[in-house]
């Protein structure tokens, strides 16, 4: 099983009987170590269904499942490979009843949460609601409930937010719903407060592997501790130099605590990088060097020196974008990068993409913006998901309101308002209230009739979805349902532009195909809730829907240049990378430039995280790296003078080789062109050359 592994990787794979921390530097083969360790555990007799590998994204889970399958074959189906959130769902669907949750609870998305908070806080301002949402999420990630948040509130603003949080908690309980933070917090409460449930799960899981351990927050660490128990049969794989999510609760304290909480912890460092050239790694090691080290390590590569890292200074952001485009064209012309997908342009904040997009479009270069709108964020897909959620959980009020009004079915907002008041008065969900015998006292017979008709239709759909198994049956069911509610007509009626309506309808058909494929067991469940590829009912597939943030099958093998924020680029790699906008104020980010984020840490801590972000950016590059900055940048509506990022100096590059002079480049290109032309002319003049 250890074929192709270096000595450090072998050491990590073969240590099986206690807690293990693998410090995996960028590009050092961490997924390889995790999958080989899974294979080793199975080889030594651990049953596949007693192994859990926890990741942070559905994409990482899917990749890990594929790699595990190639190593261990059929048993890979039994391994629990999923995200932290999907594992939380699994725990709560099985045992959440002790917390008062029925197995069909709903998982609310970000927009649902915003609208509930607007209602709970008595405001129509979405920005205010989103600030509450941010603060409440941070508190939940720290393991605080509304009462605890109120007790430690520092000012009136925090006291108001804690009060809104209390009302929000009441509504979630009433709707039999949870938000994404609850998928960690509630399983933790479940294991902490119910020892018999905790014991059951500890027996169930023989070994737990955690990927990207440096990204865990306080609640996730406590959950992990309860899952593995005192024996501590786990493998945590992470890199303190790539911890870039402090703003959403991730904490390096989890790395500090491991040796204290588990004194027998085995620490293995992976320092050989298989991705980048020595020139790129030297720049990365130099940048990260000023940060204090929990576990010192230095990356090295055996891929050769490679071309020097280049720094480009530009007049302004438009000039910078043009030079990025020229760089891509130049590399392609030289033959060093033949596909568009070999290139990525990375930047600190979303708004920096606009000027880069304009330059790429002008040059007719195909591109995608990574971290752009998710498939599941599209209005038409959210409409359909609301219906699915309502079939699964009739108490899901946000799903009820979206379904009953999309498409319109003659039930107006006044009827729904009266139903809402009635439901609140009697502490019922909107769906329960709809069938109440006393509803006629507040609504006309016609309104009650329309609501009853809708309620009966939902119950009928739920019954049929429960008994619809397999891809063909699911496809036929979904087609009939969309025809019944007139959804295609609704799309065309609500769009002025027919092309836009047609594109939206194509998305709907794609969604139905994808749902049907999951019912047929043709695709692994990206939510990780069920590993085996057996045929499922449409209702079972609908239960996992809220965990799926993207239809990843659509993203495969697009031959386009990638534009991405540094945060979204983590875990990815490209042969040629351009780091754009490397100026003070943007990278490192200054608080006054932060868009809405709550800045609570000291400047020194924030600077350390920004330095780690630069390190992540540098280590995405395999063969060539360019770092660019502009002497002027736009700030609000005005142009301001800019200084190169301090991280450029920290890279300690050799000035003689790294400064790229465009005139020299042009002269070299002309000379090369002239040489090739002369060779072609000489060949043509030589008899028999053809």
Short mmCIF file of N, CA and C in Angstrom, two decimals, residues 599-678:
data_model
loop_
_atom_site.label_atom_id
_atom_site.label_comp_id
_atom_site.label_asym_id
_atom_site.label_seq_id
_atom_site.Cartn_x
_atom_site.Cartn_y
_atom_site.Cartn_z
N UNK A 599 -14.19 43.27 12.08
CA UNK A 599 -12.76 43.12 12.38
C UNK A 599 -12.57 43.23 13.89
N UNK A 600 -12.24 42.09 14.53
CA UNK A 600 -12.12 42.13 15.98
C UNK A 600 -10.70 41.85 16.45
N UNK A 601 -9.90 41.17 15.59
CA UNK A 601 -8.56 40.80 16.04
C UNK A 601 -7.62 42.01 15.98
N UNK A 602 -6.48 41.83 16.61
CA UNK A 602 -5.48 42.89 16.56
C UNK A 602 -4.89 42.96 15.16
N UNK A 603 -4.25 44.10 14.84
CA UNK A 603 -3.66 44.26 13.50
C UNK A 603 -2.61 43.18 13.25
N UNK A 604 -1.84 42.85 14.28
CA UNK A 604 -0.76 41.85 14.10
C UNK A 604 -1.34 40.51 13.68
N UNK A 605 -2.43 40.08 14.32
CA UNK A 605 -3.06 38.80 13.96
C UNK A 605 -3.60 38.84 12.54
N UNK A 606 -4.21 39.99 12.22
CA UNK A 606 -4.81 40.14 10.90
C UNK A 606 -3.73 40.09 9.82
N UNK A 607 -2.59 40.73 10.12
CA UNK A 607 -1.47 40.76 9.17
C UNK A 607 -0.93 39.34 8.95
N UNK A 608 -0.88 38.56 10.03
CA UNK A 608 -0.42 37.17 9.90
C UNK A 608 -1.33 36.37 8.97
N UNK A 609 -2.65 36.58 9.11
CA UNK A 609 -3.59 35.85 8.25
C UNK A 609 -3.48 36.31 6.80
N UNK A 610 -3.27 37.63 6.59
CA UNK A 610 -3.09 38.14 5.22
C UNK A 610 -1.82 37.58 4.59
N UNK A 611 -0.77 37.42 5.42
CA UNK A 611 0.48 36.84 4.92
C UNK A 611 0.25 35.39 4.51
N UNK A 612 -0.55 34.67 5.29
CA UNK A 612 -0.87 33.28 4.94
C UNK A 612 -1.66 33.24 3.63
N UNK A 613 -2.50 34.25 3.41
CA UNK A 613 -3.28 34.33 2.16
C UNK A 613 -2.34 34.51 0.96
N UNK A 614 -1.33 35.36 1.12
CA UNK A 614 -0.32 35.56 0.06
C UNK A 614 0.41 34.24 -0.21
N UNK A 615 0.74 33.53 0.86
CA UNK A 615 1.42 32.24 0.76
C UNK A 615 0.57 31.23 -0.02
N UNK A 616 -0.72 31.21 0.27
CA UNK A 616 -1.65 30.33 -0.46
C UNK A 616 -1.63 30.68 -1.94
N UNK A 617 -1.68 31.98 -2.26
CA UNK A 617 -1.66 32.42 -3.65
C UNK A 617 -0.40 31.98 -4.38
N UNK A 618 0.76 32.19 -3.75
CA UNK A 618 2.04 31.82 -4.38
C UNK A 618 2.09 30.31 -4.66
N UNK A 619 1.62 29.52 -3.69
CA UNK A 619 1.76 28.06 -3.81
C UNK A 619 0.69 27.42 -4.70
N UNK A 620 -0.15 28.23 -5.36
CA UNK A 620 -1.08 27.67 -6.36
C UNK A 620 -0.34 27.42 -7.68
N UNK A 621 0.82 28.08 -7.86
CA UNK A 621 1.52 28.05 -9.15
C UNK A 621 2.43 26.84 -9.27
N UNK A 622 2.39 26.20 -10.43
CA UNK A 622 3.25 25.04 -10.67
C UNK A 622 4.55 25.43 -11.39
N UNK A 623 4.42 26.14 -12.52
CA UNK A 623 5.61 26.40 -13.35
C UNK A 623 6.03 27.87 -13.40
N UNK A 624 5.05 28.78 -13.45
CA UNK A 624 5.43 30.20 -13.50
C UNK A 624 4.49 31.03 -12.64
N UNK A 625 5.07 32.09 -12.07
CA UNK A 625 4.29 33.00 -11.21
C UNK A 625 4.68 34.44 -11.52
N UNK A 626 3.65 35.26 -11.72
CA UNK A 626 3.85 36.70 -11.88
C UNK A 626 3.07 37.40 -10.77
N UNK A 627 3.71 38.37 -10.13
CA UNK A 627 3.04 39.18 -9.11
C UNK A 627 2.96 40.60 -9.68
N UNK A 628 1.74 41.16 -9.77
CA UNK A 628 1.63 42.49 -10.36
C UNK A 628 0.98 43.48 -9.41
N UNK A 629 1.36 44.76 -9.58
CA UNK A 629 0.77 45.84 -8.75
C UNK A 629 0.67 47.08 -9.62
N UNK A 630 -0.24 47.97 -9.26
CA UNK A 630 -0.41 49.20 -10.06
C UNK A 630 -0.10 50.43 -9.20
N UNK A 631 0.47 51.45 -9.85
CA UNK A 631 0.90 52.64 -9.11
C UNK A 631 -0.29 53.50 -8.68
N UNK A 632 -1.42 53.29 -9.36
CA UNK A 632 -2.66 53.98 -8.95
C UNK A 632 -3.78 52.96 -8.89
N UNK A 633 -4.69 53.15 -7.94
CA UNK A 633 -5.84 52.25 -7.90
C UNK A 633 -7.09 53.03 -7.54
N UNK A 634 -8.23 52.44 -7.89
CA UNK A 634 -9.50 53.11 -7.63
C UNK A 634 -9.92 52.81 -6.20
N UNK A 635 -10.30 53.87 -5.47
CA UNK A 635 -10.79 53.69 -4.11
C UNK A 635 -12.06 54.53 -4.02
N UNK A 636 -13.21 53.85 -3.98
CA UNK A 636 -14.47 54.59 -4.08
C UNK A 636 -14.57 55.18 -5.48
N UNK A 637 -14.75 56.50 -5.54
CA UNK A 637 -14.88 57.15 -6.85
C UNK A 637 -13.60 57.83 -7.32
N UNK A 638 -12.57 57.79 -6.46
CA UNK A 638 -11.35 58.53 -6.85
C UNK A 638 -10.17 57.59 -7.07
N UNK A 639 -9.19 58.11 -7.80
CA UNK A 639 -7.94 57.37 -8.02
C UNK A 639 -6.94 57.79 -6.95
N UNK A 640 -6.31 56.82 -6.32
CA UNK A 640 -5.33 57.15 -5.28
C UNK A 640 -4.00 56.50 -5.62
N UNK A 641 -2.92 57.10 -5.15
CA UNK A 641 -1.59 56.52 -5.36
C UNK A 641 -1.49 55.23 -4.56
N UNK A 642 -0.78 54.25 -5.11
CA UNK A 642 -0.68 52.96 -4.42
C UNK A 642 0.79 52.56 -4.26
N UNK A 643 1.03 51.80 -3.22
CA UNK A 643 2.37 51.28 -2.93
C UNK A 643 2.36 49.77 -3.11
N UNK A 644 3.49 49.18 -3.57
CA UNK A 644 3.50 47.72 -3.69
C UNK A 644 3.29 47.06 -2.33
N UNK A 645 2.64 45.93 -2.33
CA UNK A 645 2.42 45.19 -1.09
C UNK A 645 3.74 44.89 -0.40
N UNK A 646 3.75 44.97 0.92
CA UNK A 646 4.96 44.64 1.69
C UNK A 646 5.39 43.19 1.45
N UNK A 647 4.41 42.35 1.03
CA UNK A 647 4.73 40.94 0.82
C UNK A 647 5.65 40.73 -0.39
N UNK A 648 5.65 41.68 -1.32
CA UNK A 648 6.55 41.56 -2.48
C UNK A 648 8.01 41.63 -2.01
N UNK A 649 8.29 42.60 -1.11
CA UNK A 649 9.65 42.71 -0.56
C UNK A 649 9.99 41.46 0.26
N UNK A 650 8.99 40.94 1.00
CA UNK A 650 9.23 39.77 1.86
C UNK A 650 9.55 38.51 1.05
N UNK A 651 9.12 38.50 -0.23
CA UNK A 651 9.44 37.34 -1.09
C UNK A 651 10.95 37.25 -1.33
N UNK A 652 11.67 38.37 -1.11
CA UNK A 652 13.14 38.43 -1.25
C UNK A 652 13.60 37.86 -2.59
N UNK A 653 13.02 38.38 -3.66
CA UNK A 653 13.37 37.89 -4.99
C UNK A 653 14.67 38.52 -5.47
N UNK A 654 15.33 37.86 -6.38
CA UNK A 654 16.55 38.39 -6.97
C UNK A 654 16.16 39.47 -7.98
N UNK A 655 16.42 40.73 -7.61
CA UNK A 655 15.96 41.86 -8.43
C UNK A 655 16.47 41.80 -9.88
N UNK A 656 17.65 41.25 -10.06
CA UNK A 656 18.23 41.23 -11.41
C UNK A 656 17.43 40.35 -12.37
N UNK A 657 16.79 39.32 -11.83
CA UNK A 657 16.12 38.37 -12.74
C UNK A 657 14.60 38.50 -12.74
N UNK A 658 14.06 39.19 -11.75
CA UNK A 658 12.60 39.15 -11.61
C UNK A 658 11.88 40.32 -12.25
N UNK A 659 12.55 41.42 -12.44
CA UNK A 659 11.88 42.61 -13.00
C UNK A 659 11.70 42.41 -14.49
N UNK A 660 10.46 42.31 -14.91
CA UNK A 660 10.21 42.05 -16.33
C UNK A 660 10.04 43.37 -17.07
N UNK A 661 10.93 43.62 -18.05
CA UNK A 661 10.84 44.83 -18.86
C UNK A 661 10.10 44.48 -20.15
N UNK A 662 8.92 45.06 -20.37
CA UNK A 662 8.12 44.70 -21.55
C UNK A 662 8.85 45.00 -22.87
N UNK A 663 9.73 46.04 -22.86
CA UNK A 663 10.45 46.36 -24.10
C UNK A 663 11.45 45.26 -24.45
N UNK A 664 12.12 44.73 -23.38
CA UNK A 664 13.06 43.62 -23.61
C UNK A 664 12.30 42.41 -24.16
N UNK A 665 11.12 42.16 -23.56
CA UNK A 665 10.29 41.02 -23.98
C UNK A 665 9.91 41.16 -25.45
N UNK A 666 9.52 42.38 -25.83
CA UNK A 666 9.11 42.65 -27.21
C UNK A 666 10.29 42.43 -28.17
N UNK A 667 11.47 42.94 -27.75
CA UNK A 667 12.66 42.77 -28.59
C UNK A 667 12.98 41.28 -28.78
N UNK A 668 12.85 40.52 -27.68
CA UNK A 668 13.14 39.08 -27.74
C UNK A 668 12.15 38.37 -28.67
N UNK A 669 10.87 38.77 -28.56
CA UNK A 669 9.85 38.16 -29.41
C UNK A 669 10.11 38.47 -30.89
N UNK A 670 10.50 39.75 -31.16
CA UNK A 670 10.79 40.14 -32.55
C UNK A 670 11.99 39.36 -33.10
N UNK A 671 13.02 39.22 -32.24
CA UNK A 671 14.22 38.49 -32.65
C UNK A 671 13.88 37.03 -32.95
N UNK A 672 13.02 36.43 -32.09
CA UNK A 672 12.60 35.03 -32.29
C UNK A 672 11.83 34.89 -33.60
N UNK A 673 10.94 35.87 -33.85
CA UNK A 673 10.12 35.85 -35.06
C UNK A 673 11.02 35.96 -36.30
N UNK A 674 12.01 36.88 -36.20
CA UNK A 674 12.94 37.08 -37.33
C UNK A 674 13.76 35.80 -37.58
N UNK A 675 14.18 35.14 -36.49
CA UNK A 675 14.97 33.91 -36.62
C UNK A 675 14.16 32.82 -37.33
N UNK A 676 12.88 32.67 -36.88
CA UNK A 676 12.03 31.63 -37.47
C UNK A 676 11.74 31.93 -38.95
N UNK A 677 11.53 33.23 -39.26
CA UNK A 677 11.27 33.62 -40.65
C UNK A 677 12.48 33.29 -41.53
N UNK A 678 13.69 33.59 -41.01
CA UNK A 678 14.92 33.33 -41.75
C UNK A 678 15.10 31.83 -41.99
#
